[in-house]
PDB file of C-alpha atoms in Angstrom:
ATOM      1  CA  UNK H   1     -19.406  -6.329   1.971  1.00 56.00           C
ATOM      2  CA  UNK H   2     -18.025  -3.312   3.521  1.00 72.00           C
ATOM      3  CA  UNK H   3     -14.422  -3.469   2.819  1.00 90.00           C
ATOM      4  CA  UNK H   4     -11.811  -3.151   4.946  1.00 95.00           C
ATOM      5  CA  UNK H   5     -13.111  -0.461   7.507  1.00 96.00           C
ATOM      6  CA  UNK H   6     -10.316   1.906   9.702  1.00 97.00           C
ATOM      7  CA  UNK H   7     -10.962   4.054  12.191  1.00 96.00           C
ATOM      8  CA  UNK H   8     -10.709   6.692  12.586  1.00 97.00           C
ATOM      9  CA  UNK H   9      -9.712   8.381   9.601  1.00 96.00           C
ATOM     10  CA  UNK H  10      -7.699  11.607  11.130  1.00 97.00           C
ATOM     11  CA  UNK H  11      -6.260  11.697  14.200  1.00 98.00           C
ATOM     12  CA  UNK H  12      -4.222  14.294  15.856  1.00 98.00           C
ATOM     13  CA  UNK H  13      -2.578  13.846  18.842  1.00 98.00           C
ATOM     14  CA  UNK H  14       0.066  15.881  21.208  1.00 97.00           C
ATOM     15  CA  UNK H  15       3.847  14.494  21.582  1.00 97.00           C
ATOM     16  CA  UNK H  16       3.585  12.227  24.493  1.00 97.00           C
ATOM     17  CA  UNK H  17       0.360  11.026  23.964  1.00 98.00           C
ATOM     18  CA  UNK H  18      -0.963   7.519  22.690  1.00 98.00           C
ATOM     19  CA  UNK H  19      -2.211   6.475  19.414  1.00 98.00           C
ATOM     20  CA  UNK H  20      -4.706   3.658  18.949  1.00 98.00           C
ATOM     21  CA  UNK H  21      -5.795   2.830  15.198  1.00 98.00           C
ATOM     22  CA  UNK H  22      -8.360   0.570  14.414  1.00 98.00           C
ATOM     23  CA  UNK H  23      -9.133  -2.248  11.932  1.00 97.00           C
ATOM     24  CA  UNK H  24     -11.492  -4.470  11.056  1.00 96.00           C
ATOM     25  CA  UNK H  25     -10.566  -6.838   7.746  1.00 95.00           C
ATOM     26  CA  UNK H  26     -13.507  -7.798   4.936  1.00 92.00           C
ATOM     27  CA  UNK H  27     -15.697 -10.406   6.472  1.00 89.00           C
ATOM     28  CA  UNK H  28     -14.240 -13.436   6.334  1.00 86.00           C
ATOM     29  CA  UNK H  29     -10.493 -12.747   6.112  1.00 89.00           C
ATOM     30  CA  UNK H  30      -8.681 -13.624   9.355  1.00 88.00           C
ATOM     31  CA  UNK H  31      -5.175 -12.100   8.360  1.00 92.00           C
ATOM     32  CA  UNK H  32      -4.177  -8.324   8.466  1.00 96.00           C
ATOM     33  CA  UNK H  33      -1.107  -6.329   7.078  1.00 97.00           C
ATOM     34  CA  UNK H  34      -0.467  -2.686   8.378  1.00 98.00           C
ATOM     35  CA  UNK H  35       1.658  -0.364   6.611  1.00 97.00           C
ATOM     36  CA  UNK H  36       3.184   3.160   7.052  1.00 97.00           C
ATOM     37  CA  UNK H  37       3.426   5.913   4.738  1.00 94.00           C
ATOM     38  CA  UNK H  38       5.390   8.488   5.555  1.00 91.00           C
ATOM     39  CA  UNK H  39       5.531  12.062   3.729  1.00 85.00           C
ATOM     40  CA  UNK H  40       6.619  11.404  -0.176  1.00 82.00           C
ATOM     41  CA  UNK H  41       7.324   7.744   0.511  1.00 87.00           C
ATOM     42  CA  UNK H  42       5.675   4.321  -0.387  1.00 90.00           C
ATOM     43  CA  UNK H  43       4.078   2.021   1.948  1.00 94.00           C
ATOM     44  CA  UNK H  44       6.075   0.093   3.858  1.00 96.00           C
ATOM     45  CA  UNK H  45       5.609  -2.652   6.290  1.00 96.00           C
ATOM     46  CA  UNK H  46       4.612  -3.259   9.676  1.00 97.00           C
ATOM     47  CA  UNK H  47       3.365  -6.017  10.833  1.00 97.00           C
ATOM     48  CA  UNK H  48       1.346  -9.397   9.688  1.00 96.00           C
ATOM     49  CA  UNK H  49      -1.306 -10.707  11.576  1.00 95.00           C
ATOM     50  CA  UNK H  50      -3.711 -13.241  12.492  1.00 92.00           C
ATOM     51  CA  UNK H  51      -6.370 -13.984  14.776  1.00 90.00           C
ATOM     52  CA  UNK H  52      -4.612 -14.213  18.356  1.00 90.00           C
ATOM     53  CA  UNK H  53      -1.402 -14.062  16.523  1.00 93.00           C
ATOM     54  CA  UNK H  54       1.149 -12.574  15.618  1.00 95.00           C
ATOM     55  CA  UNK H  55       2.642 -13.979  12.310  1.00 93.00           C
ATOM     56  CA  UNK H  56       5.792 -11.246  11.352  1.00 94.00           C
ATOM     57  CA  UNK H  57       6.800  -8.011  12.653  1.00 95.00           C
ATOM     58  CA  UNK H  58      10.223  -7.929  10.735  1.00 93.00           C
ATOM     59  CA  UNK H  59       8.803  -3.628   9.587  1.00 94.00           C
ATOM     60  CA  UNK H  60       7.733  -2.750  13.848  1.00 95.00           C
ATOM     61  CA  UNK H  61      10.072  -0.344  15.171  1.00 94.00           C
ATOM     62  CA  UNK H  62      11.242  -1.733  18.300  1.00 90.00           C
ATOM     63  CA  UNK H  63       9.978   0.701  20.710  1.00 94.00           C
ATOM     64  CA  UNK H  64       6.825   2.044  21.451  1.00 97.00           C
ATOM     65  CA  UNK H  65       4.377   0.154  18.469  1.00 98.00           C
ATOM     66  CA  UNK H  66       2.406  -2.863  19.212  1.00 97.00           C
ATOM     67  CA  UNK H  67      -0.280  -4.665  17.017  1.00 97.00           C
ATOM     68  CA  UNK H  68      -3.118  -6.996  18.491  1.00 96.00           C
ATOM     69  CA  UNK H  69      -5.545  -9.090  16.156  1.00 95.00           C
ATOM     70  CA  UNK H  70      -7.977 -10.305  19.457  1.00 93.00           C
ATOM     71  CA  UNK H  71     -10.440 -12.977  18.822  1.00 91.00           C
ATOM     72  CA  UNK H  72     -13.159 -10.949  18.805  1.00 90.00           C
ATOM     73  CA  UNK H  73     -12.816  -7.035  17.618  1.00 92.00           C
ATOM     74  CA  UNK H  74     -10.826  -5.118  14.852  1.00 95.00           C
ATOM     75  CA  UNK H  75      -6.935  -5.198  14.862  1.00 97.00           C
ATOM     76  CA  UNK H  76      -5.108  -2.437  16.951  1.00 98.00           C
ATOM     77  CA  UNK H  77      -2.077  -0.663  15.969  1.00 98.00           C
ATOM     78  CA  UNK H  78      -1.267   1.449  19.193  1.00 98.00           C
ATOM     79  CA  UNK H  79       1.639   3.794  19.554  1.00 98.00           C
ATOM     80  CA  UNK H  80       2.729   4.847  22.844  1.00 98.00           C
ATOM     81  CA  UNK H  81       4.277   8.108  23.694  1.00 98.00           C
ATOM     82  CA  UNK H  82       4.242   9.503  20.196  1.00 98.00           C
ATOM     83  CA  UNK H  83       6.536  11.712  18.426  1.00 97.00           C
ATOM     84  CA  UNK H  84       6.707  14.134  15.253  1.00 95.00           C
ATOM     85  CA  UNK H  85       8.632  11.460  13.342  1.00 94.00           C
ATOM     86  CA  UNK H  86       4.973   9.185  13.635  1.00 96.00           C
ATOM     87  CA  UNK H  87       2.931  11.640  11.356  1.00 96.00           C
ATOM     88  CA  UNK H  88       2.158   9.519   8.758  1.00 96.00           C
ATOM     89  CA  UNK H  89      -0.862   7.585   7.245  1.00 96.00           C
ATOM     90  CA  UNK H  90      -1.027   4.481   8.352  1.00 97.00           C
ATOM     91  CA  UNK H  91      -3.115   1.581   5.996  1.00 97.00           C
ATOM     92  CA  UNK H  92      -4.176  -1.604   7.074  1.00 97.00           C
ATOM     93  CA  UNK H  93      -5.408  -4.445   4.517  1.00 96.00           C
ATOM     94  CA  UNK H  94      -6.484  -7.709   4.688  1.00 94.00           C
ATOM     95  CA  UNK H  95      -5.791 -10.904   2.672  1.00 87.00           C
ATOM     96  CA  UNK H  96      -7.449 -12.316   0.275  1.00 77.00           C
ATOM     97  CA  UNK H  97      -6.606 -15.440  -1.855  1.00 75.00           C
ATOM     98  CA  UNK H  98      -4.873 -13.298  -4.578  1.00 71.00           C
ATOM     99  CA  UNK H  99      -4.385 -10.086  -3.422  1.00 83.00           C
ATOM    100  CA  UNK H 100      -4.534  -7.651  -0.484  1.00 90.00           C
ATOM    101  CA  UNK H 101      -7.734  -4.892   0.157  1.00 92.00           C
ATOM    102  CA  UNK H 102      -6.752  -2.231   1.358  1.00 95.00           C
ATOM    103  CA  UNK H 103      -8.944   0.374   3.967  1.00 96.00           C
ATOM    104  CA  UNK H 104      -9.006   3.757   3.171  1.00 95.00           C
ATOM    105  CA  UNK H 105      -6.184   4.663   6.325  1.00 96.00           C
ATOM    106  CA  UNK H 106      -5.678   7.071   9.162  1.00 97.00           C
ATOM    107  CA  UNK H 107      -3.576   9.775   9.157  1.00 96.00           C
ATOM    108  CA  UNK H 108      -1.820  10.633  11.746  1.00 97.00           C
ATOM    109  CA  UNK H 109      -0.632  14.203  12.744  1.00 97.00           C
ATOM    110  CA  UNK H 110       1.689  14.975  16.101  1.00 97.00           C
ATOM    111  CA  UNK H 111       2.075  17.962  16.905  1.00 96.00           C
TER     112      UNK H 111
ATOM    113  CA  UNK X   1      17.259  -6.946  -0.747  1.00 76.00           C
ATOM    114  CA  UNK X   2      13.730  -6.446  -2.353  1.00 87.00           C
ATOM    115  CA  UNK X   3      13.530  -2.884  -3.661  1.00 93.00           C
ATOM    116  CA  UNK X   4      11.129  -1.405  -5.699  1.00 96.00           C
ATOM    117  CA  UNK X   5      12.020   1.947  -7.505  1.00 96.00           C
ATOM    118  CA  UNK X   6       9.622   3.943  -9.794  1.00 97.00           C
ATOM    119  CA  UNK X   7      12.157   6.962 -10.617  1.00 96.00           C
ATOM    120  CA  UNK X   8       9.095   9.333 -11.476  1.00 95.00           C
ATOM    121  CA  UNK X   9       7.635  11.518  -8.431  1.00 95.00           C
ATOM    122  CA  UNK X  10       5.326  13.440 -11.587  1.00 96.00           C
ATOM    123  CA  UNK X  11       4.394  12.687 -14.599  1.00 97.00           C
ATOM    124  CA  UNK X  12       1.847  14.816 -16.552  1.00 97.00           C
ATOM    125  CA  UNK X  13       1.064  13.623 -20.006  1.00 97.00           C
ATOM    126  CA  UNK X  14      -2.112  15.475 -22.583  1.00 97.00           C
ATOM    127  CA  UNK X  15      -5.196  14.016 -23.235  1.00 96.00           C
ATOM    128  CA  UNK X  16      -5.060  10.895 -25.604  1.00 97.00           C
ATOM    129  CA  UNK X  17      -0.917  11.106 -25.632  1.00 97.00           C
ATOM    130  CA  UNK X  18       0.640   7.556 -24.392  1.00 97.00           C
ATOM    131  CA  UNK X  19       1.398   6.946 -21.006  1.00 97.00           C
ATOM    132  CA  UNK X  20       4.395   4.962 -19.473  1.00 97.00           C
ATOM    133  CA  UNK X  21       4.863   4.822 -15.948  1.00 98.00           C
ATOM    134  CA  UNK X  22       8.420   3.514 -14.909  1.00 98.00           C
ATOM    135  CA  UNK X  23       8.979   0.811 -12.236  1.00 97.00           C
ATOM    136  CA  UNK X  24      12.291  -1.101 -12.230  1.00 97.00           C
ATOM    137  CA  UNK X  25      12.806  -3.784  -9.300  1.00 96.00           C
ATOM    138  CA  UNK X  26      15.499  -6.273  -7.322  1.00 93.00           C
ATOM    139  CA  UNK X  27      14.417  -9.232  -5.985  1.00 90.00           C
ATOM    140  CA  UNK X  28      16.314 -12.596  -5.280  1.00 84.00           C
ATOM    141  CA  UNK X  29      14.067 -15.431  -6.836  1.00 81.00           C
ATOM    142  CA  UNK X  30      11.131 -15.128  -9.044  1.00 83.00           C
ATOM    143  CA  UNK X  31       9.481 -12.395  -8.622  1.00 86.00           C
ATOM    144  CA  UNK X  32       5.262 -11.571  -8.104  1.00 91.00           C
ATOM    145  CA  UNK X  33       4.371  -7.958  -9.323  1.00 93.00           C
ATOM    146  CA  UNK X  34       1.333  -5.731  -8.914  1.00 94.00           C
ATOM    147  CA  UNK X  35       0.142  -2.419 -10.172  1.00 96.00           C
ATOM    148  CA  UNK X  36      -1.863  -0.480  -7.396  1.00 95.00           C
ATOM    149  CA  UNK X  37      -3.567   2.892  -8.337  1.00 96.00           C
ATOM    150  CA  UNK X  38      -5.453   5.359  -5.562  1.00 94.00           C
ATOM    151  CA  UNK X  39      -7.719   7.896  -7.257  1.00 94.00           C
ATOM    152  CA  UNK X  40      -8.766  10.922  -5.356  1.00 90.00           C
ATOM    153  CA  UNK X  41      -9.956  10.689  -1.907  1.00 85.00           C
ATOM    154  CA  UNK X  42     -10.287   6.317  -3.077  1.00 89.00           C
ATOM    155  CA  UNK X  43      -8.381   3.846  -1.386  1.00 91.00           C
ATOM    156  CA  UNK X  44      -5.797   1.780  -2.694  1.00 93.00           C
ATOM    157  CA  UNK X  45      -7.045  -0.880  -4.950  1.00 92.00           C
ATOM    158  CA  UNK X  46      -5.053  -3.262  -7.512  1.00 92.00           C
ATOM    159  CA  UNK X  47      -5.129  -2.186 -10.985  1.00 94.00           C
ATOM    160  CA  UNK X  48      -2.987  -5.586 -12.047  1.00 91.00           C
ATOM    161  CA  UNK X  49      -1.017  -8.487 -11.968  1.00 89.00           C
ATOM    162  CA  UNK X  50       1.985  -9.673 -13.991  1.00 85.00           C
ATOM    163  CA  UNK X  51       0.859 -12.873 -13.471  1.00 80.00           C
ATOM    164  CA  UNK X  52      -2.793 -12.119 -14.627  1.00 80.00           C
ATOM    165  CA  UNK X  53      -1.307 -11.150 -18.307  1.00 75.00           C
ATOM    166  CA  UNK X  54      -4.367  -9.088 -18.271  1.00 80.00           C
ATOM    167  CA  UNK X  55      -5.379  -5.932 -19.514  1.00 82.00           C
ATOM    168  CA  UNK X  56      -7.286  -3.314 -17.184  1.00 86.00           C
ATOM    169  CA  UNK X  57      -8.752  -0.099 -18.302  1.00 91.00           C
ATOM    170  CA  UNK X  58      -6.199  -0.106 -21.195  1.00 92.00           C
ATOM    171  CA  UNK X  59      -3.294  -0.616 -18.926  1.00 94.00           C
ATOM    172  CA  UNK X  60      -1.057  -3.181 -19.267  1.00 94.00           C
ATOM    173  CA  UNK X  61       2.779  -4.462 -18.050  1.00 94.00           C
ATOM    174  CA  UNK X  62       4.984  -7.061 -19.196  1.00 89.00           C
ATOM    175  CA  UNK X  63       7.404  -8.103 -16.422  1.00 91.00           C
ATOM    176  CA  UNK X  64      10.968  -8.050 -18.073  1.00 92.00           C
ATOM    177  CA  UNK X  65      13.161  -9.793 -16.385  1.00 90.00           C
ATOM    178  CA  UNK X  66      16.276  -8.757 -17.952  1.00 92.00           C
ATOM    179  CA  UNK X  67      15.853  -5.575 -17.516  1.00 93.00           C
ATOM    180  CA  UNK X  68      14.336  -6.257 -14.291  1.00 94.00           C
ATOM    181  CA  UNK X  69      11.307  -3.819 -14.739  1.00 95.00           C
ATOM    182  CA  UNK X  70       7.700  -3.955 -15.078  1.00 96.00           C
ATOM    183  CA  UNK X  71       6.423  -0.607 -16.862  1.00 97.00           C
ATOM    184  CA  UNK X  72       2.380   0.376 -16.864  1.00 96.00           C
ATOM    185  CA  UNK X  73       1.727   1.453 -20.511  1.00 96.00           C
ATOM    186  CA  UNK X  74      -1.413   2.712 -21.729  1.00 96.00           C
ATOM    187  CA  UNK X  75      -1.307   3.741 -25.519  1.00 96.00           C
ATOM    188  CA  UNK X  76      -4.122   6.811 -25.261  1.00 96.00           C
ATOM    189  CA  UNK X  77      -4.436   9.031 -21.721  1.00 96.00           C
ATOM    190  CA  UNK X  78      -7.693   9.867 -19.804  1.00 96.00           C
ATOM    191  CA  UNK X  79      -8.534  12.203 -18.024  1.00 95.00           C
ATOM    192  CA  UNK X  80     -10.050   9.558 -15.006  1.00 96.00           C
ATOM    193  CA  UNK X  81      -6.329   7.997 -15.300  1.00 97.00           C
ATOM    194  CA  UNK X  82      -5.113  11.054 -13.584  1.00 97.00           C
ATOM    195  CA  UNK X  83      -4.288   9.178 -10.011  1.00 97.00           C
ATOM    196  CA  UNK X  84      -1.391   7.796  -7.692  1.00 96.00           C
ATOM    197  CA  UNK X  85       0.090   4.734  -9.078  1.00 97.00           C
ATOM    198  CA  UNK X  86       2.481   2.102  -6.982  1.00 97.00           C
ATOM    199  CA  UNK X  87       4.264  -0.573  -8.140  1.00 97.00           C
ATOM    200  CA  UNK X  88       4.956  -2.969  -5.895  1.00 96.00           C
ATOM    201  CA  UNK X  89       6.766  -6.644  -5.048  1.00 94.00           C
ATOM    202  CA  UNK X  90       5.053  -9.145  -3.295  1.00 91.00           C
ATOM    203  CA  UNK X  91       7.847 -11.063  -0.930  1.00 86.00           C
ATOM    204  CA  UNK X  92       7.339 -14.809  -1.011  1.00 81.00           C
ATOM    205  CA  UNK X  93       8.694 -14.926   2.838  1.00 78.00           C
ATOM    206  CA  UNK X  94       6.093 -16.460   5.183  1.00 76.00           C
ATOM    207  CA  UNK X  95       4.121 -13.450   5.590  1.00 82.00           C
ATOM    208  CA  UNK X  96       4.074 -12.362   1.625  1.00 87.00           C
ATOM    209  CA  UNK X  97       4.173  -8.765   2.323  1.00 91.00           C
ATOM    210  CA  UNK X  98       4.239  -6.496  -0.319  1.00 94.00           C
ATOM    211  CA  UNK X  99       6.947  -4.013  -1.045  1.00 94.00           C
ATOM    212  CA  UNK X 100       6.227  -0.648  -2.639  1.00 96.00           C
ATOM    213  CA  UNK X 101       8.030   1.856  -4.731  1.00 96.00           C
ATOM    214  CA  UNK X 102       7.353   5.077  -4.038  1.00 95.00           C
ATOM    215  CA  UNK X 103       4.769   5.904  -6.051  1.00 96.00           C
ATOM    216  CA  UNK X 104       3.991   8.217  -9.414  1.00 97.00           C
ATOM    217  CA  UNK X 105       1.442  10.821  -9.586  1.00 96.00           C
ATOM    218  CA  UNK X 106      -0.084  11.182 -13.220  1.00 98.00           C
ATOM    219  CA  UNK X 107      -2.026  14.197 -14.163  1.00 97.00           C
ATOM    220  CA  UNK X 108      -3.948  13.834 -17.457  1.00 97.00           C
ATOM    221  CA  UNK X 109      -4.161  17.275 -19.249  1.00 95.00           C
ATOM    222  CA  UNK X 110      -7.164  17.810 -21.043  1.00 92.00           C
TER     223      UNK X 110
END
């Protein structure tokens, strides 16, 4: 078993442009988290996910993020139209039955 | 509101001294608390569970609830402890999200 698998792992993109970050949860978990880390702060929540669904996005700011869990395929964070202020690193993890695995992130630089 | 504060950015402690890593919490209800570490250029992975009453690597934490906190001890320092340790809250809302403090980096000394 793989892990929890994100892609890709550095990503640098120009204000204005989008942002797309994959992934794909441990084989046989069917729920994702993502979570953003900005510069000297903890993670914090995104959005909670499930095949097809989407279960909470109480932590999505409420322009220009989306998530998507398809049927088939990894989960999708995309960020349209991005700005300075979305350089962060940006985790994803995937539930167990106790705990959460997390994938190694992607960082995210705007310039 | 949950809120998870560990009030050390740094902590740098010598080889074989003890180790306490601060993490003090609010949380309406009973709370579920974790200790995550990320070693260099590792993910995140769970070190332990308040829950689990366990002992990993020599680390433990006993959830106080008086005092609201949940502390990481270790009585004698590695060097392979030197890492990024979070505490964090897991919310029993529907989704059970997890709420982080913001995180200590320990540097072992040799």
């Amino acid at each position: 078993n793989a892990g929890v698998m994100q892609n890709p792992r550095h990503l640098v993109r120009r204000r204005g442009q989008e942002a797309r970050l994959r992934c794909s949860p441990m084989k046989g978990h069917s729920h994702v988290y993502w979570y953003r880390q900005l510069p000297e702060e903890g993670l914090k929540f995104m959005v909670y996910l499930q095949k097809e669904n989407i279960i909470d996005e109480s932590g999505m700011p409420k322009e220009r993020f989306s998530a998507e869990f398809p049927k088939e395929g990894p989960s999708i964070l995309r960020i349209q139209q991005v700005v300075r202020g979305d350089s962060a690193a940006y985790f994803c993890a995937s539930k167990g039955q106790a705990e959460q695995y997390f994938g190694p992130g992607t960082r995210l630089t705007v310039t | 509101a949950q809120r998870v504060t560990q009030p050390e950015k740094l902590l740098s402690v010598f080889k074989g001294a003890p180790v306490e890593l601060k993490c003090n919490y609010s949380y309406s209800g009973s709370p579920e608390l974790f200790w995550y570490v990320q070693y260099s250029r590792q993910r995140l992975q769970l070190l332990l569970r308040h829950i689990s009453r366990e002992s990993i690597k020599g680390f433990t934490a006993d959830l106080n609830k008086g005092e609201t906190s949940f502390h990481l001890k270790k009585p004698f320092a590695q060097e392979e402890d030197s890492a990024m340790y979070y505490c964090a809250l897991r919310d029993h809302g529907g989704a059970q999200k997890l709420v982080f403090g913001q995180g200590t980096r320990l540097t072992i000394n040799p």
